[in-house]
Amino acid sequence: MANVSNTKCRSFVKACLPFKGSNLYGELLGNGIYAVFSYGSHFPLFAHVGDQWYENGEHYSNTTSKQHGQAHPHTDTIKVSCAELKSIIER
């Protein structure tokens, strides 16, 4: 897993590559879903499933909002609740 600064993680996210930033990381899960998490697996920010990106559409702290902006794949996403995103990731 590559160690990258949060400001440089977007290229990893867009390519669905594993990375570890500062309290932010992305990984390819055993079920083939790529997910980006903030402060642990309890708070997913994004998930790539097939050809679709899903986004946690809930309100975050200022720090997590910054991470969200840094990691956003800059493509269309479907906004869902945190609970829905966890359910999608756990398929």
Tab-separated table of C-alpha atoms in Angstrom:
chain	number	residue	atom	x	y	z
A	1	MET	CA	0.000	0.000	0.000
A	2	ALA	CA	1.465	3.343	-1.035
A	3	ASN	CA	1.890	6.081	1.543
A	4	VAL	CA	0.748	9.374	0.031
A	5	SER	CA	-0.228	12.767	1.303
A	6	ASN	CA	-3.950	13.406	1.338
A	7	THR	CA	-3.453	16.186	-1.196
A	8	LYS	CA	-2.078	13.639	-3.693
A	9	CYS	CA	-4.507	10.773	-3.091
A	10	ARG	CA	-7.015	11.634	-5.846
A	11	SER	CA	-4.967	9.933	-8.579
A	12	PHE	CA	-4.955	6.749	-6.473
A	13	VAL	CA	-8.711	7.005	-5.908
A	14	LYS	CA	-9.462	7.564	-9.599
A	15	ALA	CA	-7.345	4.518	-10.497
A	16	CYS	CA	-8.816	2.456	-7.603
A	17	LEU	CA	-5.351	1.858	-6.160
A	18	PRO	CA	-4.663	1.186	-2.480
A	19	PHE	CA	-3.141	4.069	-0.537
A	20	LYS	CA	-2.648	5.288	3.001
A	21	GLY	CA	-2.778	8.968	3.824
A	22	SER	CA	-3.276	10.844	7.058
A	23	ASN	CA	-6.376	9.240	8.633
A	24	LEU	CA	-7.552	8.485	5.107
A	25	TYR	CA	-7.060	5.322	3.068
A	26	GLY	CA	-8.320	3.446	0.060
A	27	GLU	CA	-8.348	-0.286	-0.471
A	28	LEU	CA	-9.637	-2.959	-2.790
A	29	LEU	CA	-11.848	-5.217	-0.712
A	30	GLY	CA	-12.131	-8.985	-1.073
A	31	ASN	CA	-15.490	-8.585	-2.825
A	32	GLY	CA	-13.903	-6.495	-5.617
A	33	ILE	CA	-15.243	-3.179	-4.347
A	34	TYR	CA	-12.792	-0.301	-3.991
A	35	ALA	CA	-13.521	1.887	-0.964
A	36	VAL	CA	-12.095	5.039	0.578
A	37	PHE	CA	-12.372	5.449	4.343
A	38	SER	CA	-11.850	8.289	6.781
A	39	TYR	CA	-10.618	7.397	10.272
A	40	GLY	CA	-11.411	3.687	9.832
A	41	SER	CA	-13.823	1.310	8.164
A	42	HIS	CA	-16.707	2.684	10.234
A	43	PHE	CA	-16.785	5.821	8.042
A	44	PRO	CA	-16.600	5.208	4.286
A	45	LEU	CA	-16.412	8.240	1.996
A	46	PHE	CA	-16.532	6.625	-1.451
A	47	ALA	CA	-17.022	3.222	-3.038
A	48	HIS	CA	-16.483	2.109	-6.615
A	49	VAL	CA	-18.765	-0.762	-7.611
A	50	GLY	CA	-18.669	-1.934	-11.219
A	51	ASP	CA	-18.699	1.284	-13.226
A	52	GLN	CA	-20.448	3.361	-10.542
A	53	TRP	CA	-19.089	5.588	-7.779
A	54	TYR	CA	-21.073	5.975	-4.556
A	55	GLU	CA	-20.506	8.833	-2.135
A	56	ASN	CA	-21.314	9.272	1.537
A	57	GLY	CA	-23.758	12.175	1.359
A	58	GLU	CA	-23.928	12.875	5.087
A	59	HIS	CA	-22.449	15.855	6.916
A	60	TYR	CA	-18.914	15.473	8.198
A	61	SER	CA	-16.535	17.255	10.541
A	62	ASN	CA	-14.333	19.966	9.033
A	63	THR	CA	-11.380	17.569	8.874
A	64	THR	CA	-13.368	14.812	7.163
A	65	SER	CA	-14.914	17.354	4.781
A	66	LYS	CA	-11.395	18.325	3.738
A	67	GLN	CA	-10.476	14.663	3.215
A	68	HIS	CA	-13.677	14.199	1.217
A	69	GLY	CA	-12.672	17.014	-1.115
A	70	GLN	CA	-9.137	15.696	-1.481
A	71	ALA	CA	-10.264	12.140	-2.285
A	72	HIS	CA	-13.294	12.889	-4.501
A	73	PRO	CA	-12.837	11.025	-7.797
A	74	HIS	CA	-14.141	14.035	-9.775
A	75	THR	CA	-16.727	12.022	-11.623
A	76	ASP	CA	-20.457	11.506	-11.200
A	77	THR	CA	-21.396	9.833	-7.931
A	78	ILE	CA	-24.585	8.615	-6.335
A	79	LYS	CA	-24.975	10.157	-2.883
A	80	VAL	CA	-26.227	7.774	-0.213
A	81	SER	CA	-26.299	7.751	3.571
A	82	CYS	CA	-23.360	6.391	5.538
A	83	ALA	CA	-25.429	3.319	6.496
A	84	GLU	CA	-26.352	2.713	2.825
A	85	LEU	CA	-22.729	3.066	1.755
A	86	LYS	CA	-21.635	0.569	4.412
A	87	SER	CA	-24.302	-1.837	3.129
A	88	ILE	CA	-23.075	-1.416	-0.458
A	89	ILE	CA	-19.474	-2.035	0.621
A	90	GLU	CA	-20.410	-5.158	2.586
A	91	ARG	CA	-22.100	-6.859	-0.401
